[in-house]
XYZ file of C-alpha atoms in Angstrom:
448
model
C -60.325 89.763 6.051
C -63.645 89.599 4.696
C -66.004 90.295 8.165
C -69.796 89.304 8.482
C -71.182 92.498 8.187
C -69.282 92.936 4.628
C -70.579 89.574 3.195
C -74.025 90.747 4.538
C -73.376 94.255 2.692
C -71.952 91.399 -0.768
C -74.863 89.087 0.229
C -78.187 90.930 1.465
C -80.670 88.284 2.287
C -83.473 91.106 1.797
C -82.577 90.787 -1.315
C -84.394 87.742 -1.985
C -87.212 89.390 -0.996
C -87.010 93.039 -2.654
C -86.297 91.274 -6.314
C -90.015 91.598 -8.388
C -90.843 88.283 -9.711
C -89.729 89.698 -13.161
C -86.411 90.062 -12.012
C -85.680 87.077 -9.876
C -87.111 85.039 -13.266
C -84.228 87.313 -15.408
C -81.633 86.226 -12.705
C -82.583 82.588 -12.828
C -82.375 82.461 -16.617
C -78.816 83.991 -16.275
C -77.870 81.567 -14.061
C -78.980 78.880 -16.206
C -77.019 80.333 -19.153
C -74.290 80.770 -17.495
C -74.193 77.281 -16.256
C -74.923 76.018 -19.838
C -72.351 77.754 -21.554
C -69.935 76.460 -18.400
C -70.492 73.131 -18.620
C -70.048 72.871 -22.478
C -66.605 75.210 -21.810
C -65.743 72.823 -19.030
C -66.256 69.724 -20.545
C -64.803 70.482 -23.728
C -61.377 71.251 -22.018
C -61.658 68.046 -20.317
C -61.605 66.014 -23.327
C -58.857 67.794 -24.976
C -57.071 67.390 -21.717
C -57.856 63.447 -22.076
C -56.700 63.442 -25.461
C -53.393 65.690 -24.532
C -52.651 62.887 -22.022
C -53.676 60.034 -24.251
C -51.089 61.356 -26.774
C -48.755 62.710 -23.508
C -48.285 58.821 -22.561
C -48.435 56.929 -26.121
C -45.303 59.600 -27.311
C -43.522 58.563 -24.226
C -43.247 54.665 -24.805
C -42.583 55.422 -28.796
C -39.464 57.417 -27.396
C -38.438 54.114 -25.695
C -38.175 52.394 -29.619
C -36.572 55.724 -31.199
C -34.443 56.987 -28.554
C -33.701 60.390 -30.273
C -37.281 61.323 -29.928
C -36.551 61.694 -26.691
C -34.851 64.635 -25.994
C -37.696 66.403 -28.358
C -40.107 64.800 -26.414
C -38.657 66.986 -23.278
C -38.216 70.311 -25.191
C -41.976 69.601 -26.176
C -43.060 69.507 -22.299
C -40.958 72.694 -21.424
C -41.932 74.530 -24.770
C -45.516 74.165 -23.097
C -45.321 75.236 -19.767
C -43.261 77.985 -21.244
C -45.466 79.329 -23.637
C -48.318 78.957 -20.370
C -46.087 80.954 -18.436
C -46.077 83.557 -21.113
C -49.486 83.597 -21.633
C -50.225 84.166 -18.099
C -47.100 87.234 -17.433
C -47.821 88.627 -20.850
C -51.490 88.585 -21.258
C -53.598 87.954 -18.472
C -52.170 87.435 -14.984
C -55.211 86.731 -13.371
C -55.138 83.564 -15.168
C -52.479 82.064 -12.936
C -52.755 79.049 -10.572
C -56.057 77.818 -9.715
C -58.417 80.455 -10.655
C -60.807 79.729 -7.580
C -58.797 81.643 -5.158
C -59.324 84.586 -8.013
C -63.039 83.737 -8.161
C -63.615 83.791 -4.213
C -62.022 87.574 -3.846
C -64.530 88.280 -6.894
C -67.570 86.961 -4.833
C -66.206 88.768 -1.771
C -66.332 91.643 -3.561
C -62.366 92.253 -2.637
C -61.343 92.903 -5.987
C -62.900 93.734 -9.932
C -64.165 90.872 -11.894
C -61.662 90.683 -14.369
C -61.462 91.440 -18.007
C -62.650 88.919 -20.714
C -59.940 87.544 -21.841
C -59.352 85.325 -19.283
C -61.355 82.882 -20.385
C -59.449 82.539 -23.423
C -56.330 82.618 -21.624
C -56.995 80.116 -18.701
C -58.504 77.811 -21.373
C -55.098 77.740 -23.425
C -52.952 78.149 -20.216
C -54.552 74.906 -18.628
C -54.139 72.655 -21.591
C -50.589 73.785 -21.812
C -49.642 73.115 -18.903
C -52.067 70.122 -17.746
C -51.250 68.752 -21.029
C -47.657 69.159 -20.744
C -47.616 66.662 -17.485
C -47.311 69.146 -14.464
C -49.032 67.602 -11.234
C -52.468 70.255 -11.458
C -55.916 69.434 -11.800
C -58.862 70.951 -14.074
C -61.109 71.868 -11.624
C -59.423 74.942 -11.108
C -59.327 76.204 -14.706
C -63.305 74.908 -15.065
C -64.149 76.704 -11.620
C -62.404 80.141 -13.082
C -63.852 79.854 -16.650
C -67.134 79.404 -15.293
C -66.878 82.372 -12.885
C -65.388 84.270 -16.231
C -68.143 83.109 -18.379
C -70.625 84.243 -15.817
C -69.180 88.212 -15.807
C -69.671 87.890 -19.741
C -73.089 87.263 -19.197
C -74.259 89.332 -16.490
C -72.267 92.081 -18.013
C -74.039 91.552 -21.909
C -77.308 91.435 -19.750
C -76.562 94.458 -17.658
C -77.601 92.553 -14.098
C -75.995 94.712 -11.525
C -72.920 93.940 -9.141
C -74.663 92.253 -6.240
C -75.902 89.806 -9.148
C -72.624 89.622 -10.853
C -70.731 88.299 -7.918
C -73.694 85.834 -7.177
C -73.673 84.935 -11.009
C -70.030 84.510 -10.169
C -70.476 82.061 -7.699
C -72.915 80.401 -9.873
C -70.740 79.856 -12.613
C -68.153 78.427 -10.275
C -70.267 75.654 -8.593
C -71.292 75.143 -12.706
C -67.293 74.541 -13.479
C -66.662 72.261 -10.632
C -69.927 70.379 -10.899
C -68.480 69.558 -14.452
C -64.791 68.911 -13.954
C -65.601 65.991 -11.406
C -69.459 64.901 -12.468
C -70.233 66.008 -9.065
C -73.221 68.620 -9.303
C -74.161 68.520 -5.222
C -70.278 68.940 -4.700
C -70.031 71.877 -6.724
C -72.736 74.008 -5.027
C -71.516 72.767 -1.706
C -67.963 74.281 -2.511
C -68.889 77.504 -3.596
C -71.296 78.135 -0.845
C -69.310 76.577 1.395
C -65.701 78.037 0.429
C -66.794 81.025 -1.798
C -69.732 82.321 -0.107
C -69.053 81.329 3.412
C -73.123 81.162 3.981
C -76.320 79.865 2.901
C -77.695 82.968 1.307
C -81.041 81.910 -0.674
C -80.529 84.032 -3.452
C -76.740 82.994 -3.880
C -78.080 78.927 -3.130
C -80.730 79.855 -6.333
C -77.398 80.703 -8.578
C -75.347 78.134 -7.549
C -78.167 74.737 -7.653
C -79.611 76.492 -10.952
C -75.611 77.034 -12.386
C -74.365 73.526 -11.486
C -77.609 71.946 -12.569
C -77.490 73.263 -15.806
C -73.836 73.003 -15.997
C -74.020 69.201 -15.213
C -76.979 68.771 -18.067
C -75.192 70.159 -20.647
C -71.664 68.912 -20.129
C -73.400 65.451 -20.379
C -73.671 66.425 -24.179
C -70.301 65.864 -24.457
C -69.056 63.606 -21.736
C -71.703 61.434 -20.930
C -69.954 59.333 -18.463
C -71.147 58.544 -15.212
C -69.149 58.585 -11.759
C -65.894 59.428 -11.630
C -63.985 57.046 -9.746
C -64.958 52.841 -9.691
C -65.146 51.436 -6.169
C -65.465 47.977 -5.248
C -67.882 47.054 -2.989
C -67.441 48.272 0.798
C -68.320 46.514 3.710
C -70.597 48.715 6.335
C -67.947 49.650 9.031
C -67.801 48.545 12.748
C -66.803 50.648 15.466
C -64.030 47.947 15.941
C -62.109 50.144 13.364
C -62.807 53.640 15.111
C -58.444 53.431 15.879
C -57.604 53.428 12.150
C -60.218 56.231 11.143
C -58.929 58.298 13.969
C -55.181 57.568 12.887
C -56.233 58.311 9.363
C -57.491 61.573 10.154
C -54.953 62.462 12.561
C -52.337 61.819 9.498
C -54.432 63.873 6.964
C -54.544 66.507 9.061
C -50.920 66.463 9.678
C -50.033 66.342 6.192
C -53.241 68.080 4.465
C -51.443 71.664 6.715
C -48.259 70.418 5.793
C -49.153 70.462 2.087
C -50.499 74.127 2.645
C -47.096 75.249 4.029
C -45.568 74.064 1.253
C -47.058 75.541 -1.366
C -46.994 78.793 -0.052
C -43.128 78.410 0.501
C -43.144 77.890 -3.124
C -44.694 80.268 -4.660
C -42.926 83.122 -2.241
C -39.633 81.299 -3.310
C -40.967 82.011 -7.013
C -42.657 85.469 -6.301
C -39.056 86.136 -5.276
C -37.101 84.964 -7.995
C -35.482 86.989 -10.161
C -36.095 84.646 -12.964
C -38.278 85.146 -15.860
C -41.861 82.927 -15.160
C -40.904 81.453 -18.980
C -37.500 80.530 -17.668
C -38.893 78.853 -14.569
C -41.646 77.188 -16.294
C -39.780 76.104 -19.142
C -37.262 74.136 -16.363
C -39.996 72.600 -14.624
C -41.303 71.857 -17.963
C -38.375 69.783 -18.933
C -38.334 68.527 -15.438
C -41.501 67.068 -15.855
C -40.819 65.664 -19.281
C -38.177 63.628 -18.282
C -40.431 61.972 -15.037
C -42.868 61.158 -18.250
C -39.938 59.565 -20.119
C -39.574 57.550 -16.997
C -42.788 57.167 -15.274
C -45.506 58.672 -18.085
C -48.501 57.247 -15.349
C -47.521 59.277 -12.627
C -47.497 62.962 -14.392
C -50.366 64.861 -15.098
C -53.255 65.223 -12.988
C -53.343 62.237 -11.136
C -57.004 60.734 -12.019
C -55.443 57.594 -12.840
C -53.578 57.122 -9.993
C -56.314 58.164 -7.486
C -58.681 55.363 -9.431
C -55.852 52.911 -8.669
C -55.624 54.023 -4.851
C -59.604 53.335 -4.829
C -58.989 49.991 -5.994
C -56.841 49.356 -2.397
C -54.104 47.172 -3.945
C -50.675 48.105 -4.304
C -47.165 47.396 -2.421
C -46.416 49.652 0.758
C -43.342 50.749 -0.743
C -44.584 51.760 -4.114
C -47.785 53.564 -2.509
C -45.387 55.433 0.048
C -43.064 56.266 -3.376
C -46.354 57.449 -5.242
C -47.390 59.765 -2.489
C -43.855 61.578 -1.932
C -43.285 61.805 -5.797
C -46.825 63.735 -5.994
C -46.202 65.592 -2.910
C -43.082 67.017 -4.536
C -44.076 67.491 -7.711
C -47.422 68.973 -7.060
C -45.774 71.627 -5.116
C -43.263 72.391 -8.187
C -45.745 71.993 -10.581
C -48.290 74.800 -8.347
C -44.860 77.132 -8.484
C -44.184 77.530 -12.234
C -47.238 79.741 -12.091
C -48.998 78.743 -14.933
C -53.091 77.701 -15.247
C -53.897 74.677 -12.931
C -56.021 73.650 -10.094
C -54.892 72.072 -6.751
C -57.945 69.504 -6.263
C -57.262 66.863 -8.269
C -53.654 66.655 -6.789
C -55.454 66.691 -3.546
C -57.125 63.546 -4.428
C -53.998 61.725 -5.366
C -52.106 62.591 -2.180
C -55.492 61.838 0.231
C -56.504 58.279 -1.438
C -52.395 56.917 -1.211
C -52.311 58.443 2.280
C -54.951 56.307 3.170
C -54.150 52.831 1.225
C -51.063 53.172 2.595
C -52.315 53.264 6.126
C -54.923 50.593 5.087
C -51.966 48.142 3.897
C -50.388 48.761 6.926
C -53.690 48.143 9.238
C -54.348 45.237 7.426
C -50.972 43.580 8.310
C -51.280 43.961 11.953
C -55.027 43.941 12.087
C -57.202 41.291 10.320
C -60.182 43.306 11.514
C -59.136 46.803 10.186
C -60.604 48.255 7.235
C -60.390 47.439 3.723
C -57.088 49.619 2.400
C -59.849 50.864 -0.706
C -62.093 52.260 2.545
C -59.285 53.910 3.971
C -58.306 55.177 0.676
C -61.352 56.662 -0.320
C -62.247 58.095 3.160
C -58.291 59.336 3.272
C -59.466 61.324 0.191
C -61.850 63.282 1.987
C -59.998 64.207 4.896
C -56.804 65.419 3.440
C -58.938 67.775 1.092
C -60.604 68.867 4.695
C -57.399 69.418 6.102
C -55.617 71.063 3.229
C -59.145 73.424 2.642
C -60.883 73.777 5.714
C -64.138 72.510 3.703
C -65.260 69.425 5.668
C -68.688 69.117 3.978
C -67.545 69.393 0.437
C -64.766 66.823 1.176
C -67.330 64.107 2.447
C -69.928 65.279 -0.131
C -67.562 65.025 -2.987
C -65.395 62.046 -2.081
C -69.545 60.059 -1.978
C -70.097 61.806 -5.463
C -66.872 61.028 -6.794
C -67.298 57.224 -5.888
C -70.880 57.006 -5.451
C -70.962 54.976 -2.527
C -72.215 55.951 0.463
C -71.457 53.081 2.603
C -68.683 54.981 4.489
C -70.280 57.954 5.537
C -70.100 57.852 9.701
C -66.119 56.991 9.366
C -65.450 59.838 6.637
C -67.228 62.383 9.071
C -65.056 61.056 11.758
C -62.091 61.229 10.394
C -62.734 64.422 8.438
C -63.497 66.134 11.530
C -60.130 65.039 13.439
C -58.323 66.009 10.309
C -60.266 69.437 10.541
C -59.363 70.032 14.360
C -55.688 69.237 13.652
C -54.998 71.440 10.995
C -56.889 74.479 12.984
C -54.468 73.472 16.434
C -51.213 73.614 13.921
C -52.721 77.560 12.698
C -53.587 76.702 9.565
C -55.538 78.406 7.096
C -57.117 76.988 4.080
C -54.971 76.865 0.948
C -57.855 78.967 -0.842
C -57.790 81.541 2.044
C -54.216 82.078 1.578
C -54.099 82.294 -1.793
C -57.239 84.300 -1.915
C -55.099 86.700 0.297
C -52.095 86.635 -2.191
C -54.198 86.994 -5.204
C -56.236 90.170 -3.446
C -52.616 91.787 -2.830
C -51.124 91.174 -6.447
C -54.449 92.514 -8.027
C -53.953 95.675 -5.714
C -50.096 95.700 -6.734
C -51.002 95.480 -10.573
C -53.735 98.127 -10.121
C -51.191 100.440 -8.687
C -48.486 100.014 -11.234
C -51.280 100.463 -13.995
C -52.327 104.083 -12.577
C -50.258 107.197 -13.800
């Protein structure tokens, strides 16, 4: 457990003020680099990953005119995850999973920065993976590639460690702030999440990293918000029931998510199976579901857009939301490169239209199932992370409304105070933990 007087020890606030104006200037220019170079990295691997789906979905339906593409189709999905299992046993395990829980004990200072290659790696391992149709999201990879770029840097530029991690942390709010076109979000996760405080100097790295990261990823992906909202009615305090329903659900299920995943992964971290065996059957898994279903793979953008658009049938939003609750779990288990935030997103905005659909039947004055939706979004990410103020800031950046403010922080904080009364800890926490204790197991087998 990382205590106060540690992250003070990680985090001096003297600091700040001990730096020559030389230094803090060399420092600021890293941090710009490093959220340059992210943002290109980032958004680079998002348009491959848009063009792995694009030609994901358009294979599916040609399988449904040629039927014996079909069972290729399948070995092509497991073949991927696979080969993204191998690449993360063989080469570079700290490549697996999300990459932010790997970044965090980094910052903390709990364990070494990492070696360069994973960069390469996570980059590969993501669009493997991602591409192949498993239920992960990108931010993960971007947030880890960004921290990775950022040891390049502040290695080739000899800063020392106390600016490494905080270069770290910059380069992490820089991969996030690209993955969702949500620069504000981005630096309110790391120092929210990673840094656990408001430390100037680490605040310089992260709004300098994200900005820059944002700029330049606009080079290649120009596009503006992320999600498309209709317009929102202001909310009455007529609706305070729903809100407080909605976040009593999220916070139900956002902990409930947590438990699973962790039951997961132990189940895999038991297995006696190889990782390529495992992913390669949740590969094939997931290339059938595509066969079937090719929208409701991947990571989920599309169907978190529809959520935001608060249409639907109960039944098929209820369907939606236990398929991705499933497979997001599976998909977080073959161990392979792939973020948990987007999946979040998916699972949060159906949560809430589904709710919404049902308000609206018995209610006439109830909220608008897109409000619910989007402020459903928010509070299972709060729930699930423990970050209430990057859930409301990025659900507003994501949508770019601010209309539903007041009911988001309601509900976020009831999802909040649930998960913490069922003893809960934030899915980054615990896999922060687990990360920390395999880096510590690999060191040990790696000494003579």
């Amino acid at each position: 457990m990382v205590t106060p007087r540690r992250l003070a020890r990680s985090f001096p606030s003297a600091s700040l003020r001990s730096d020559g104006g030389s230094e803090l200037l060399s420092f600021a220019v890293a941090a710009a680099v490093v959220g340059a170079l992210t943002g290109l990295a980032a958004a680079s691997f998002r348009l491959l990953l848009t063009w792995l789906s694009d030609r994901r979905t358009g294979m599916a339906g040609w399988t449904h005119h040629h039927w014996w593409a079909a069972p290729l189709f399948v070995v092509g999905c497991s073949a991927a995850t696979a080969v993204a299992a191998w690449l993360v046993r063989r080469v570079e395990p700290h490549a697996e999973g999300s990459g932010i829980p790997r970044v965090e004990a980094v910052v903390e200072g709990r364990t070494e920065p990492g070696r360069f290659r994973i960069l390469p790696v996570k980059y590969a391992g993501g669009l493997l993976s991602i591409g192949a149709g498993l239920a992960l999201g990108r931010e993960g990879p971007s947030v880890q590639m960004g921290g990775n770029i950022a040891v390049i840097v502040a290695k080739l530029t000899r800063h020392r460690d106390t600016h490494l991690r905080l270069l770290v942390a910059g380069g992490a709010a820089a991969g996030l702030a690209t993955a969702f076109n949500a620069p504000i979000a981005g630096g309110v996760f790391v120092l929210e999440e990673l840094v656990k405080r408001f430390d100037p100097k680490a605040t310089i790295a992260t709004l300098i990293a994200s900005a820059a990261g944002f700029a330049s990823a606009h080079l290649l992906n120009p596009d503006g918000t992320e999600f498309h909202v209709t317009h929102l009615p202001d909310p009455q305090l007529s609706q305070s029931g729903w809100i407080a329903l909605l976040g009593l659900l999220c916070g139900f299920a956002g902990a409930s998510y947590n438990i699973g995943i962790m039951r997961a992964l132990r189940i895999a971290d038991g297995s006696r199976w190889p990782a390529e065996v495992r992913g390669a059957l949740i590969g094939a898994g997931v290339g059938i579901l595509a066969l079937l279903a090719p929208t409701l793979v991947g990571g989920g953008d599309n169907l978190t857009q529809d959520a935001l658009l608060g249409t639907g049938a109960l039944a098929a939003v209820i369907g939606v939301f236990a398929l991705r609750w499933v497979l997001g779990v599976v998909s977080y288990a073959a161990c392979t490169p792939g973020g948990l935030f987007a999946p979040m997103l998916v699972l949060g905005t159906h949560l809430g239209l589904a709710l919404g659909l049902v308000a609206r039947h018995f209610d006439s004055g109830a909220p608008q199932p897109a409000a619910l939706a989007l402020i459903g979004m928010a509070a299972f990410f709060t729930a699930s992370v423990h970050a209430p103020v990057t859930g409301i800031v990025l659900a507003s950046e994501m949508t770019g409304t601010t209309t539903l403010l007041p009911p988001t922080l309601g509900a976020c904080a009831i999802a909040m105070t649930l998960a913490m009364a069922m003893r809960t800890t934030g899915i980054y926490d615990l896999l922060t933990a687990r990360a920390v204790k395999g880096a510590h197991a690999n060191e040990g087998i790696a000494q003579p």
